[in-house]
Amino acid sequence: MAVWPAGLQQRQFSPVKDRAQDGAIRTAMETGAPKSRKRFTAVVRDIDIPIVLNFADRATFDTFYNTTLSFGSTAFDWTDPDDDSTTVSFRFRNPVAWTKRGGEFQGIMNLEIIP
C-alpha cells in the first residue's frame, strides 16, 4: 500500500473536521418506539484536512495523487489525526481544489478513513 510522501508536511493543519458515517438505521413502527439496528459492520470516517504547500511540495503532492494513487482511486497509509501516532488507511473522496496565494497553494483534502 502507498504511504504519505515523507517529504511532505506530516502535521495536519487545524481545523481538522472528523465525522463518522451514520452506522445505525431506524425504522418507524405503526405503534410504539422506532426500532434501531446496526447498518454496517464497520463505519467509514470522513476527514477534511486543510493543507498549505509551496511550489515544490505541490509538485510532490501532484505526483503522489496522480501517479501513485492513480488520481486518488487507491488508498494510502498516514497518521490518524485523532492521536497523531496510529497509522490508518485513507482514500480521497474527491480531488483537492487549490487556491494560489503568493508562493503557496491552499486546499482542503477530503479524505475517508477505511476501516
N, CA and C of each residue as an Amber inpcrd file, in Angstrom:
protein
   345
   0.8490000  -1.1800000   0.0000000   0.0000000   0.0000000   0.0000000
   0.8880000   1.2350000   0.0000000   0.4210000   2.2690000  -0.6720000
   1.1490000   3.5440000  -0.7270000   1.1390000   4.2000000   0.6510000
   2.1340000   5.0320000   0.8940000   2.2060000   5.8020000   2.1400000
   2.3430000   7.2770000   1.7930000   1.9120000   8.1310000   2.7060000
   2.0200000   9.5710000   2.5230000   3.4840000   9.9140000   2.2630000
   3.7920000  10.7660000   1.2880000   5.1870000  11.0950000   0.9610000
   5.9300000  11.6960000   2.1500000   7.0940000  11.1320000   2.4430000
   7.8800000  11.5660000   3.6020000   8.3040000  13.0250000   3.4930000
   8.5180000  13.5290000   2.2760000   8.9610000  14.9010000   2.0950000
   7.8840000  15.9400000   2.3460000   6.6250000  15.5360000   2.3060000
   5.5410000  16.4830000   2.5640000   5.3170000  16.6300000   4.0540000
   4.7470000  17.7600000   4.4340000   4.4780000  18.0050000   5.8520000
   3.7080000  16.8400000   6.4600000   4.1130000  16.4170000   7.6260000
   3.4640000  15.2990000   8.3000000   2.3600000  15.7720000   9.2390000
   2.4200000  17.0130000   9.6290000   1.4610000  17.5490000  10.5850000
   0.2670000  18.1340000   9.8360000  -0.9260000  17.7890000  10.2680000
  -2.1210000  18.3400000   9.6530000  -2.3920000  19.7270000  10.2340000
  -3.0530000  20.5690000   9.4510000  -3.4040000  21.9040000   9.9030000
  -4.7790000  21.8880000  10.5500000  -5.0000000  22.8440000  11.4230000
  -6.3010000  22.9890000  12.0630000  -7.1510000  23.9180000  11.2230000
  -8.4400000  23.8370000  11.2800000  -9.2030000  22.8130000  11.9960000
  -9.4340000  21.5820000  11.1180000  -9.2110000  20.4250000  11.6970000
  -9.4950000  19.1600000  11.0220000 -10.9280000  18.7800000  11.3640000
 -11.7370000  18.4960000  10.3420000 -13.1090000  18.0480000  10.5850000
 -13.1460000  16.5380000  10.4910000 -13.7350000  15.9060000  11.4750000
 -13.7760000  14.4430000  11.5660000 -15.2000000  14.0310000  11.9020000
 -15.8120000  13.2400000  11.0120000 -17.1780000  12.7820000  11.2920000
 -17.3450000  11.3600000  10.7720000 -18.0370000  10.5670000  11.5590000
 -18.2920000   9.1760000  11.1810000 -19.6140000   9.0950000  10.4220000
 -19.6920000   8.1260000   9.5210000 -20.9670000   7.8700000   8.8510000
 -21.9730000   7.4010000   9.8830000 -23.2340000   7.5930000   9.5860000
 -24.2870000   7.1020000  10.4680000 -24.3070000   5.5810000  10.3760000
 -23.9590000   4.9210000  11.4580000 -23.8470000   3.4630000  11.4610000
 -25.1110000   2.7440000  11.8880000 -26.1980000   3.4760000  12.0990000
 -27.4540000   2.8560000  12.5330000 -28.5610000   3.1800000  11.5360000
 -29.5290000   2.3150000  11.5050000 -30.7160000   2.5520000  10.6740000
 -31.9370000   2.4620000  11.5890000 -32.8380000   3.4280000  11.4610000
 -34.0460000   3.4660000  12.2880000 -35.2520000   3.1580000  11.4170000
 -36.1390000   2.3740000  11.9650000 -37.3630000   2.0080000  11.2600000
 -38.5540000   2.3840000  12.1320000 -39.4710000   3.1590000  11.5620000
 -40.6670000   3.5500000  12.3010000 -41.6310000   2.3630000  12.3690000
 -42.2670000   2.1950000  13.4940000 -43.2670000   1.1610000  13.7120000
 -44.6560000   1.7970000  13.6400000 -45.6660000   0.9810000  13.3920000
 -47.0250000   1.5280000  13.3740000 -47.3870000   2.1300000  14.7170000
 -46.9660000   1.4590000  15.7570000 -47.1840000   1.9840000  17.1060000
 -45.9150000   1.7610000  17.9100000 -45.7180000   2.5910000  18.9110000
 -44.5640000   2.4280000  19.7840000 -43.3100000   3.1010000  19.2380000
 -42.2410000   2.8310000  19.9420000 -40.9520000   3.4500000  19.6170000
 -40.3570000   2.8620000  18.3380000 -39.6030000   3.6700000  17.6000000
 -38.9370000   3.1470000  16.4050000 -37.9010000   2.0870000  16.7880000
 -37.6250000   1.1720000  15.8750000 -36.5840000   0.1610000  16.0650000
 -35.2810000   0.7110000  15.4870000 -34.1790000   0.2980000  16.0370000
 -32.8720000   0.7230000  15.5660000 -31.9670000  -0.4960000  15.4780000
 -31.1430000  -0.5460000  14.4110000 -30.1930000  -1.6430000  14.2680000
 -28.9370000  -1.1360000  13.5840000 -27.8950000  -1.9280000  13.6850000
 -26.6310000  -1.5870000  13.0590000 -26.7690000  -1.6770000  11.5440000
 -26.2490000  -0.6650000  10.8180000 -26.3490000  -0.6210000   9.3630000
 -25.1630000  -1.3040000   8.6940000 -23.9690000  -1.1610000   9.2590000
 -22.7430000  -1.6990000   8.6740000 -21.9740000  -2.5010000   9.7130000
 -21.0340000  -3.3080000   9.2460000 -20.1340000  -3.9850000  10.1850000
 -19.0040000  -3.0550000  10.5990000 -18.6690000  -2.0790000   9.7620000
 -17.6480000  -1.0790000  10.0740000 -18.0760000   0.2570000   9.4830000
 -17.7010000   1.3400000  10.1460000 -18.1210000   2.6730000   9.7300000
 -16.9250000   3.4550000   9.1980000 -17.1070000   4.0950000   8.0490000
 -16.0820000   4.9490000   7.4500000 -16.1240000   6.3160000   8.1260000
 -14.9490000   6.8980000   8.3890000 -14.8640000   8.2570000   8.9300000
 -14.4650000   9.2110000   7.8250000 -15.2030000  10.3060000   7.6770000
 -14.8540000  11.3590000   6.7270000 -13.9940000  12.3950000   7.4380000
 -12.8470000  12.7170000   6.8390000 -11.8910000  13.6580000   7.4200000
 -11.6260000  14.7600000   6.4030000 -11.7220000  16.0170000   6.8240000
 -11.3690000  17.1630000   5.9820000 -10.1560000  17.8320000   6.6110000
  -9.0270000  17.8470000   5.8760000  -7.7690000  18.3690000   6.4050000
  -7.2850000  19.5260000   5.5330000  -7.2310000  20.7420000   6.0980000
  -6.6480000  21.8590000   5.3600000  -5.1500000  21.6220000   5.1500000
  -4.6390000  22.0400000   3.9970000  -3.2320000  21.8370000   3.6920000
  -2.7120000  23.0600000   2.9360000  -1.4760000  23.4570000   3.2400000
  -0.8080000  24.5670000   2.5700000   0.5340000  24.0480000   2.0690000
   0.7910000  24.2070000   0.7580000   2.0230000  23.6960000   0.1550000
   2.7150000  24.7840000  -0.6560000   4.0560000  24.7170000  -0.6940000
   4.7990000  25.5980000  -1.5920000   4.8570000  24.9350000  -2.9740000
   5.5250000  25.5690000  -3.9280000   5.5490000  25.0460000  -5.2970000
   6.1460000  23.6430000  -5.3660000   7.2800000  23.4130000  -4.6950000
   7.9470000  22.1050000  -4.7370000   7.0760000  21.0280000  -4.0910000
   6.4810000  21.3490000  -2.9480000   5.6170000  20.3730000  -2.2760000
   4.3660000  20.0870000  -3.0920000   3.8590000  21.0880000  -3.7960000
   2.6840000  20.8760000  -4.6470000   3.0150000  19.8920000  -5.7690000
   4.1970000  19.9940000  -6.3310000   4.6170000  19.0490000  -7.3770000
   4.7200000  17.6370000  -6.8080000   5.2680000  17.5070000  -5.5970000
   5.3520000  16.1980000  -4.9330000   3.9590000  15.6420000  -4.6880000
   3.0600000  16.4920000  -4.1930000   1.6850000  16.0690000  -3.9320000
   1.0060000  15.6130000  -5.2200000   1.1490000  16.3890000  -6.2930000
   0.5030000  16.0380000  -7.5650000   0.9980000  14.6960000  -8.0980000
   2.2990000  14.4310000  -7.9780000   2.8490000  13.1330000  -8.4050000
   2.2700000  12.0150000  -7.5510000   2.2000000  12.2450000  -6.2460000
   1.6330000  11.2490000  -5.3340000   0.1780000  10.9680000  -5.6930000
  -0.6230000  12.0110000  -5.8720000  -2.0500000  11.8560000  -6.1530000
  -2.2860000  11.2480000  -7.5350000  -1.6650000  11.8150000  -8.5640000
  -1.9190000  11.4000000  -9.9420000  -1.2940000  10.0610000 -10.2980000
  -0.0580000   9.8430000  -9.8840000   0.6740000   8.6400000 -10.2900000
   0.5530000   7.5170000  -9.2710000   0.9820000   7.7960000  -8.0300000
   0.9910000   6.7480000  -7.0100000  -0.4090000   6.2730000  -6.6720000
  -1.3450000   7.2120000  -6.5250000  -2.7150000   6.8580000  -6.1360000
  -3.6650000   6.7430000  -7.3200000  -3.1490000   6.7620000  -8.5330000
  -3.9850000   6.6560000  -9.7390000  -5.1520000   7.6400000  -9.6840000
  -4.8010000   8.9280000  -9.5710000  -5.7790000  10.0200000  -9.4960000
  -6.7420000   9.8530000  -8.3150000  -6.1840000   9.3990000  -7.1890000
  -6.9530000   9.3050000  -5.9560000  -7.8220000   8.0760000  -5.8220000
  -7.6720000   7.1060000  -6.7150000  -8.5670000   5.9400000  -6.6950000
  -8.1170000   4.8330000  -5.7390000  -6.8780000   4.8900000  -5.2590000
  -6.4010000   3.8620000  -4.3330000  -6.1050000   4.4750000  -2.9690000
  -6.0070000   3.6280000  -1.9650000  -5.8050000   4.0740000  -0.5850000
  -4.3140000   4.2560000  -0.2840000  -4.0440000   4.9810000   0.8000000
  -2.6780000   5.1700000   1.2760000  -2.6870000   5.1990000   2.8000000
  -1.5360000   4.9080000   3.3930000  -1.3950000   4.9230000   4.8470000
  -0.8410000   6.2670000   5.3040000  -1.3830000   6.7520000   6.4210000
  -0.9530000   8.0240000   7.0010000  -1.3560000   8.0190000   8.4640000
  -0.9030000   9.0120000   9.2000000  -1.1760000   9.1160000  10.6300000
  -2.6020000   9.5870000  10.8880000  -3.2910000   8.9100000  11.8180000
  -4.6540000   9.2940000  12.2010000  -4.6080000  10.6550000  12.9000000
  -5.3840000  11.6500000  12.4400000  -5.3480000  12.9710000  13.0740000
  -5.9110000  12.9920000  14.4880000  -6.6130000  11.9320000  14.9010000
  -7.1410000  11.8870000  16.2660000  -6.0370000  11.7650000  17.3090000
  -5.0130000  10.9380000  17.0240000  -3.9880000  10.7050000  18.0430000
  -2.5600000  10.9750000  17.5720000  -2.3800000  11.3000000  16.3060000
  -1.0620000  11.6110000  15.7300000  -0.0320000  10.5010000  15.9100000
  -0.4790000   9.2600000  16.1420000   0.5020000   8.1760000  16.2840000
   0.0630000   6.8920000  15.5730000  -1.2230000   6.6450000  15.4600000
  -1.7270000   5.4360000  14.8150000  -1.7380000   5.6220000  13.3030000
  -1.3040000   4.6080000  12.5710000  -1.3670000   4.6520000  11.1160000
  -2.6630000   4.0060000  10.6550000  -3.3830000   4.7080000   9.7830000
  -4.6420000   4.2070000   9.2420000  -4.6240000   4.3640000   7.7240000
  -5.5670000   3.7100000   7.0540000  -5.6730000   3.7910000   5.5950000
  -6.6770000   4.8620000   5.2010000  -6.2270000   5.7710000   4.3460000
  -7.0490000   6.8670000   3.8340000  -7.3240000   6.6550000   2.3560000
  -8.3860000   7.2860000   1.8860000  -8.6740000   7.3680000   0.4570000
  -9.3030000   8.7500000   0.2150000  -8.9710000   9.3720000  -0.9220000
  -9.5520000  10.6690000  -1.2660000 -11.0050000  10.4930000  -1.6640000
 -11.8830000  11.3770000  -1.1390000 -13.2810000  11.3880000  -1.5580000
 -13.4480000  12.1620000  -2.8520000 -12.5930000  13.1750000  -3.0690000
 -12.5930000  13.9530000  -4.3070000 -11.2590000  14.6880000  -4.4190000
 -10.9370000  15.2210000  -5.5950000  -9.6700000  15.9400000  -5.7580000
  -9.6490000  17.2260000  -4.9190000  -8.4410000  17.6860000  -4.6040000
  -8.2680000  18.9400000  -3.8640000  -8.5080000  20.1100000  -4.8150000
  -9.2770000  21.0750000  -4.3670000  -9.4640000  22.3320000  -5.1050000
  -8.4790000  23.3360000  -4.5070000  -7.4760000  23.7230000  -5.2750000
  -6.3960000  24.5700000  -4.7740000  -6.7000000  26.0480000  -4.9850000
  -6.2470000  26.8680000  -4.0270000  -6.2540000  28.3170000  -4.1420000
  -4.8050000  28.7720000  -4.0360000  -4.3370000  29.5390000  -5.0370000
  -2.9590000  30.0200000  -5.0190000  -2.9170000  31.3830000  -4.3630000
  -2.0880000  31.5040000  -3.3290000  -1.9100000  32.7760000  -2.6260000
  -0.4160000  33.0320000  -2.5050000   0.0680000  33.9870000  -3.2790000
   1.5050000  34.2600000  -3.2690000   2.2620000  33.0420000  -3.7520000
   3.2090000  32.5740000  -2.9470000   4.0030000  31.4010000  -3.3010000
   3.4760000  30.1130000  -2.7010000   2.2100000  30.1070000  -2.2640000
   1.6470000  28.9220000  -1.6230000   0.3550000  28.4880000  -2.2970000
   0.0670000  27.2140000  -2.1420000  -1.1990000  26.6410000  -2.5790000
  -1.9500000  26.1820000  -1.3440000  -3.2020000  26.5950000  -1.2070000
  -4.0290000  26.2060000  -0.0740000  -5.1940000  25.3680000  -0.5800000
  -5.5110000  24.3270000   0.1600000  -6.6330000  23.4790000  -0.2060000
  -7.1100000  22.6710000   0.9790000  -8.1640000  21.9250000   0.7680000
  -8.6790000  21.0310000   1.8050000  -8.7390000  19.6350000   1.2120000
  -8.0660000  18.6990000   1.8780000  -8.1120000  17.3110000   1.4400000
  -9.3510000  16.6660000   2.0460000 -10.2640000  16.2170000   1.2070000
 -11.4590000  15.4960000   1.6490000 -11.1370000  14.0180000   1.5770000
 -10.9190000  13.4130000   2.7410000 -10.4770000  12.0260000   2.8300000
 -11.4960000  11.1910000   3.5690000 -11.3700000   9.8860000   3.4410000
 -12.1310000   8.9600000   4.2710000 -11.1470000   7.9490000   4.8430000
 -11.3780000   7.5760000   6.0920000 -10.5700000   6.5460000   6.7300000
 -11.2750000   5.2260000   6.5090000 -10.5650000   4.2980000   5.9000000
 -11.1020000   2.9900000   5.5700000 -10.9620000   2.0860000   6.7850000
 -12.0640000   1.5150000   7.2750000 -11.9680000   0.6410000   8.4590000
 -11.2650000  -0.6740000   8.1380000
